Amino acid sequence: MPLVSQTNCRASRNATRKFAGYVFAIIVAVAASPAILTAAPQAAPAKSSQPRFAISFASDLSPTPLDGRVYVVIATKNDPEPRTQILEEEVQSQQIFGADVDALAPGQNAVIAADALGYPTANFRDLPAGDYWVQGVLSKYTTFHRSDGHTVKLPMDEGEGQHWNTKPGNFYSAPERVHIDPAASNASIIQIHLTKVVPPIESAKDTEWVKHIKIQSPALTKFWGHPMYLGAIVVLPEGWSSHSNAHYPLLVNHGHFPDDFHGFRTTPPDAGMTGYALERAQTQYKFYQDWTTGKLPHMLLLLVQHANPYYDDSYAVDSANVGPYGEAINRELIPKIEKQFRGIGQGWARAIYGGSTGGWETLATQIFYPDDFNGAWGACPDPVDFHAYQTVNIYDDQNAYWTIGPFGRIAQSEMRTPPGIILATTEGTNRWELVLGTHGRSGEQWDIWQAVFSPAGPDGYPAEIWDQRTGVINKEVAAYWREHYDLTAILQRDWKTLGPKLEGKLHVMVGTADTFFLDHAVHLMQAALDSTASPHSDATFDYGVDQPHCYTGPPGSTTREGGLTFTQRVLKSSEQWMLKSAPKSADTTSWRY
């Protein structure tokens, strides 16, 4: 889910598949053209498989064949570049088609045919004739020989947080103006030559207050059969260097891939700033002043970088498809950070917080590792009860895309404004992801949920929770999800042992008009916890009336207002709870200078 202020929330979110009747693309060899973008007359093949776009790269970009997925983006405007204009909001997105490629050699063409699946318009023939800006992209895949015996091809994160259109090393073409007429029976193949390479990302620099750590994870490397790394951004408290005998509690921020810490700024707002930009800059500067003068609790603040071959983060749990990220983060990374930066290193002195994706990770981490953490502040969490998997009930519904009656059907909504205007449908966003990548390789929201929550399928890719073309739900996979990752179901099943360990630790916030309908699942979790006994749950729930996604509290605030101060508020609340619940022998003084 999209990023809002200091909370990590999300903004937007092989060639053969089992869906009969659809051939997404074909790969053929056609004569390469020396021009960047030309139209070469071709003999018309059968209409159902007529090539429309041919995409190639020269040997100066890669002398060896490559695996991956090619895209053609068709846009009505060229600013910004077409490859950056593919959006989850269906009515605002430009058009894209894609095709898988295996061992595509330099000079060879990957062809995207007229019957390739598209988004937001599904069929090429339905595009209006006209002049468009056209751009091609090749997203490269890495082959992984996993420890479970499966071999899979997936896009390796290159430090960008898993984005096909900005991934360092990916190839792309210069946008060109082209006339397209889908109805023309003698239409020429549009030739696209990839001539540009996305450059590497410059590493963030350490400062007095912010440090950047990268470790190779033994657990993840073993699982993937490939070197895998975790990153950590550590914000040091005031007095850390001068109080060498102090040891500190740890506050972990979970969520989408952070390229750096942007919570505070070291200078006052710029002259001429107005509106939200000014409000945000003022809050960030105040945060910096309070942090560096000791007005906020002295804690280590940790942001985790755990982008992986499926998404910009791992959901911080062990998974059959994504790997043992719960083990890697909690047993490898966090102990290393605490040792290096003088953390207390005990469960009572660790807390977690985050929003949206980070909200789910926060609650899941506290529930799955109840003794290792002492407080979880999960805002606008991704679905915590799969009876309300956004608007889909995976247990009782038969279809994820449609409510179906005897003569009619209604599309399931996926994204809304607070007044209730629908911005996207479940079918549309799933088709968007399918165009971006088959086998769950889109790098987007539905695919990462499936990758995390599902068992591995026979081919090594995630078992589908539903047929991505039709929406028919797989009840066997749904049962697996319930057993392993439905947080409400797990709390109900294991409350006898979990309940005593979670007292005082669970705090959930969500807007009643959440953009992605996430409030529904939170209500179900609260109802389940309200019915508990021995002990009765003391989890707190805060519902922001009519507030959209990433509401973080406090009560009576707006999503925008609360998001600016989420970190500061959790620092204070977590310190208060740690001091109240710390063991008698705990160090509650060395860090409180």
XYZ file of C-alpha atoms in Angstrom, residues 42-414:
373
model
C 5.125 -7.642 -43.036
C 3.014 -10.386 -44.495
C -0.096 -10.554 -42.348
C -0.306 -13.794 -40.319
C -3.483 -15.179 -38.865
C -5.348 -12.318 -37.220
C -5.474 -13.952 -33.798
C -1.665 -13.987 -33.474
C -0.664 -11.042 -35.650
C 2.597 -9.490 -34.406
C 2.267 -5.817 -33.556
C 5.496 -4.870 -31.754
C 9.024 -6.270 -32.142
C 11.492 -5.420 -29.365
C 15.239 -6.029 -29.496
C 18.554 -4.957 -27.999
C 22.036 -4.869 -29.514
C 25.131 -6.738 -28.301
C 26.625 -3.569 -26.834
C 23.936 -3.739 -24.130
C 24.425 -7.461 -23.526
C 26.539 -9.901 -25.555
C 24.669 -12.856 -24.025
C 21.005 -13.940 -24.159
C 18.711 -12.719 -21.396
C 15.598 -13.964 -19.610
C 12.900 -11.571 -18.516
C 9.805 -9.751 -19.671
C 9.423 -7.144 -22.395
C 6.859 -4.367 -22.304
C 5.488 -1.861 -24.735
C 3.939 1.231 -23.187
C 1.533 3.301 -25.281
C 0.880 6.785 -23.947
C -1.011 9.896 -24.934
C 1.735 12.124 -23.501
C 5.511 12.014 -23.196
C 6.025 13.896 -19.939
C 6.942 12.070 -17.797
C 8.301 9.127 -19.785
C 5.608 6.588 -20.750
C 7.252 3.816 -18.671
C 6.492 5.821 -15.520
C 2.794 6.358 -16.348
C 1.411 2.858 -15.680
C -0.836 3.253 -12.636
C -3.095 1.179 -10.430
C -5.881 3.731 -10.913
C -7.406 2.343 -14.090
C -8.869 5.531 -15.567
C -5.586 7.424 -15.112
C -3.145 4.795 -16.363
C -1.582 4.715 -19.796
C -1.596 1.462 -21.796
C 0.786 -1.493 -21.463
C 1.263 -4.932 -23.022
C 3.907 -7.502 -22.071
C 5.528 -10.810 -23.025
C 7.895 -13.243 -21.299
C 11.242 -13.920 -22.957
C 13.637 -16.811 -22.414
C 17.204 -16.616 -23.701
C 16.471 -13.584 -25.886
C 19.660 -13.054 -27.855
C 21.083 -9.691 -28.926
C 19.603 -8.748 -32.295
C 16.695 -11.162 -31.859
C 13.184 -9.765 -31.616
C 10.626 -10.465 -28.932
C 7.219 -9.944 -30.501
C 4.159 -8.722 -28.667
C 1.196 -9.943 -30.663
C -2.202 -8.383 -31.271
C -3.833 -10.833 -28.855
C -1.492 -10.058 -25.940
C -3.313 -9.194 -22.732
C -3.275 -5.487 -21.940
C -4.024 -2.979 -19.218
C -6.121 -0.911 -18.698
C -7.612 -1.817 -22.091
C -7.544 -5.617 -22.210
C -7.563 -6.040 -25.999
C -5.296 -4.301 -28.494
C -8.137 -4.143 -31.022
C -10.098 -1.886 -28.669
C -7.488 0.885 -28.665
C -8.645 3.982 -30.560
C -6.658 4.661 -33.713
C -4.333 7.610 -33.320
C -0.838 8.952 -32.740
C 0.797 7.805 -29.511
C 4.085 7.896 -27.681
C 5.534 4.360 -27.602
C 8.336 3.058 -25.371
C 9.788 -0.404 -24.847
C 11.336 -1.919 -21.700
C 13.107 -5.192 -20.901
C 13.012 -6.250 -17.250
C 15.709 -8.844 -16.685
C 15.220 -12.032 -14.646
C 17.735 -13.956 -12.565
C 17.631 -17.763 -12.298
C 17.436 -19.035 -8.717
C 18.058 -22.665 -7.738
C 16.245 -22.726 -4.433
C 16.967 -25.074 -1.552
C 13.464 -26.575 -1.869
C 14.487 -28.054 -5.238
C 12.636 -25.541 -7.428
C 14.285 -23.445 -10.112
C 12.572 -20.123 -10.763
C 13.278 -16.987 -12.797
C 12.531 -13.701 -11.047
C 13.644 -10.057 -11.103
C 16.451 -9.509 -8.594
C 16.155 -6.273 -6.673
C 18.968 -3.909 -7.643
C 18.632 -1.420 -4.815
C 15.579 0.370 -6.232
C 12.943 -1.433 -4.213
C 11.687 -3.780 -6.960
C 10.289 -1.587 -9.757
C 10.398 -2.889 -13.349
C 10.463 0.593 -14.895
C 13.344 2.002 -12.829
C 15.382 -1.132 -12.017
C 19.121 -0.562 -12.550
C 20.363 -2.661 -15.448
C 17.019 -2.879 -17.237
C 16.946 -1.795 -20.879
C 14.563 0.731 -22.402
C 14.035 2.737 -25.569
C 13.674 6.430 -26.226
C 9.956 7.285 -26.564
C 8.870 7.784 -30.175
C 5.705 9.151 -31.781
C 3.889 6.436 -33.722
C 0.532 6.069 -35.492
C -1.411 2.995 -34.342
C -4.547 1.652 -36.013
C -5.606 -1.678 -34.466
C -8.298 -2.183 -37.120
C -5.892 -2.004 -40.071
C -5.610 -5.426 -41.666
C -2.229 -4.660 -43.252
C -0.697 -2.913 -40.248
C 3.079 -2.944 -40.032
C 5.039 -4.341 -37.126
C 6.342 -1.488 -35.007
C 10.032 -2.096 -34.374
C 11.446 -0.925 -31.021
C 15.176 -0.965 -30.304
C 16.229 -0.812 -26.667
C 19.242 1.507 -26.511
C 19.329 2.789 -22.932
C 20.181 1.193 -19.577
C 18.794 2.280 -16.214
C 21.864 3.446 -14.246
C 22.904 2.153 -10.816
C 21.511 3.836 -7.722
C 23.926 5.839 -5.629
C 24.167 4.517 -2.097
C 22.889 6.683 0.727
C 25.592 8.373 2.799
C 26.072 8.095 6.536
C 25.598 11.198 8.664
C 26.158 11.979 12.337
C 22.683 10.677 13.110
C 21.898 8.132 10.378
C 23.950 5.006 9.629
C 23.498 2.445 6.822
C 24.273 -1.247 7.309
C 24.148 -4.151 4.851
C 24.570 -7.810 5.762
C 24.481 -11.028 3.779
C 21.841 -13.290 5.301
C 22.896 -16.941 5.698
C 19.270 -18.087 5.954
C 18.110 -16.240 2.833
C 21.229 -17.108 0.837
C 20.711 -20.792 1.585
C 17.028 -20.655 0.613
C 17.528 -18.769 -2.679
C 20.797 -20.429 -3.697
C 22.065 -16.935 -4.421
C 23.693 -14.234 -2.257
C 20.887 -12.352 -0.516
C 21.219 -9.265 1.638
C 19.337 -7.242 4.227
C 19.807 -3.531 4.746
C 19.346 -1.473 7.877
C 18.999 2.261 8.352
C 19.793 3.116 11.959
C 18.967 6.511 13.498
C 21.104 7.139 16.576
C 19.717 8.947 19.629
C 21.121 12.165 21.055
C 24.138 11.421 23.240
C 24.912 8.029 21.700
C 28.578 8.794 21.087
C 29.186 10.562 24.397
C 27.371 8.072 26.638
C 29.457 4.996 25.902
C 28.049 3.033 28.832
C 24.413 3.498 27.787
C 22.423 0.708 26.169
C 19.252 1.514 24.290
C 15.799 0.132 23.529
C 15.033 -0.535 19.873
C 12.079 0.775 17.858
C 11.665 -1.013 14.517
C 9.795 0.635 11.643
C 8.352 -1.931 9.226
C 7.066 -1.211 5.751
C 7.921 -0.621 2.115
C 11.488 -0.264 0.922
C 13.080 2.873 2.425
C 15.949 4.304 0.384
C 16.986 6.398 3.411
C 15.575 7.967 6.556
C 13.396 10.942 5.640
C 11.743 11.484 9.007
C 13.518 14.721 9.779
C 15.321 17.553 8.015
C 18.293 19.404 9.439
C 17.352 22.872 8.157
C 14.266 25.082 8.538
C 11.623 25.097 5.771
C 12.661 26.807 2.541
C 11.321 30.272 1.798
C 8.290 30.132 -0.436
C 7.035 26.762 0.795
C 3.269 26.610 1.182
C 0.510 24.139 1.978
C 1.349 20.548 2.815
C 4.998 20.928 1.728
C 5.459 23.648 4.343
C 3.564 21.706 7.013
C 5.668 18.595 6.374
C 8.957 20.536 6.383
C 8.032 22.264 9.654
C 7.213 18.935 11.296
C 10.399 17.299 10.026
C 12.533 20.165 11.320
C 10.788 20.060 14.693
C 11.411 16.285 14.799
C 15.117 16.913 14.134
C 15.326 19.559 16.842
C 13.567 17.369 19.406
C 15.598 14.268 18.486
C 18.982 15.982 18.666
C 18.292 17.845 21.912
C 17.024 14.828 23.864
C 13.374 15.882 24.003
C 12.357 12.522 22.526
C 13.107 9.147 24.140
C 16.641 7.892 23.632
C 16.094 4.844 21.454
C 17.675 3.225 18.428
C 15.339 3.671 15.459
C 15.674 0.929 12.838
C 14.257 0.890 9.297
C 14.653 -2.496 7.558
C 15.462 -2.874 3.858
C 14.185 -6.277 2.745
C 13.348 -5.964 -0.943
C 13.324 -9.394 -2.594
C 12.630 -11.036 -5.973
C 8.862 -10.667 -5.473
C 8.370 -7.202 -3.969
C 9.845 -4.154 -2.281
C 9.647 -5.915 1.063
C 9.130 -9.424 2.396
C 6.256 -8.981 4.865
C 8.822 -9.884 7.539
C 7.655 -13.495 8.013
C 8.897 -16.894 6.929
C 7.307 -17.941 3.642
C 7.401 -20.940 1.308
C 8.001 -18.693 -1.704
C 9.762 -15.586 -0.413
C 11.963 -17.364 2.111
C 12.760 -17.179 5.846
C 12.597 -13.407 6.245
C 11.183 -13.619 9.754
C 14.247 -15.593 10.817
C 16.611 -13.365 8.852
C 15.282 -10.086 10.267
C 14.655 -11.155 13.862
C 17.479 -13.666 14.386
C 20.217 -12.245 12.153
C 19.758 -8.541 11.441
C 18.285 -7.181 14.680
C 20.820 -8.884 17.001
C 23.648 -7.557 14.829
C 22.271 -4.004 14.977
C 21.790 -4.202 18.731
C 25.331 -5.500 19.224
C 26.908 -2.876 16.973
C 24.958 0.082 18.356
C 24.631 -0.967 22.014
C 21.046 -2.079 22.047
C 19.684 -3.649 25.223
C 18.908 -6.755 23.194
C 15.967 -8.052 25.250
C 12.336 -8.487 24.284
C 10.986 -5.991 26.816
C 13.136 -3.280 25.170
C 11.943 -3.734 21.582
C 8.840 -2.249 19.936
C 7.585 -2.146 16.361
C 5.385 0.118 14.291
C 4.340 0.743 10.696
C 1.478 1.531 8.371
C -0.318 -0.416 5.638
C 2.117 -3.142 4.575
C 4.120 -2.107 7.627
C 0.963 -2.273 9.725
C 0.441 -5.929 8.833
C 4.118 -6.694 9.366
C 4.028 -4.971 12.740
C 1.077 -7.019 13.994
C 2.342 -10.263 12.443
C 5.789 -9.821 13.976
C 4.325 -9.208 17.449
C 1.994 -12.218 17.088
C 4.571 -14.600 15.576
C 7.369 -13.462 17.931
C 5.403 -12.526 21.081
C 8.356 -12.773 23.475
C 10.772 -10.854 21.252
C 8.810 -7.581 21.128
C 6.998 -5.459 23.673
C 4.506 -3.370 21.761
C 3.125 -3.122 18.240
C 1.504 -0.027 16.715
C -0.021 -1.203 13.431
C -1.744 1.483 11.355
C -4.100 0.812 8.434
C -2.811 -2.763 8.215
C -3.114 -4.912 5.127
C -5.840 -7.569 5.562
C -5.618 -9.030 9.060
C -8.641 -11.281 8.469
C -9.123 -13.004 5.135
C -12.884 -12.894 5.469
C -12.194 -9.312 4.371
C -9.277 -9.623 1.962
C -9.999 -6.077 0.858
C -13.516 -6.665 -0.518
C -13.077 -10.416 -1.071
C -14.056 -13.149 1.392
C -11.691 -15.919 0.288
C -13.481 -18.491 2.458
C -17.098 -17.927 1.452
C -16.981 -16.142 -1.918
C -16.615 -18.253 -5.028
C -15.236 -15.462 -7.198
C -12.852 -12.633 -6.286
C -13.771 -10.331 -9.160
C -17.565 -10.436 -9.341
C -20.638 -10.706 -7.200
C -22.672 -12.952 -9.452
C -26.460 -13.280 -9.568
C -28.800 -15.298 -11.799
C -28.668 -12.713 -14.590
C -26.188 -10.018 -13.600
C -22.882 -9.449 -11.942
C -21.219 -6.543 -10.141
C -17.478 -5.875 -10.147
C -15.670 -6.033 -6.806
C -14.193 -2.665 -5.881
C -10.501 -2.443 -5.008
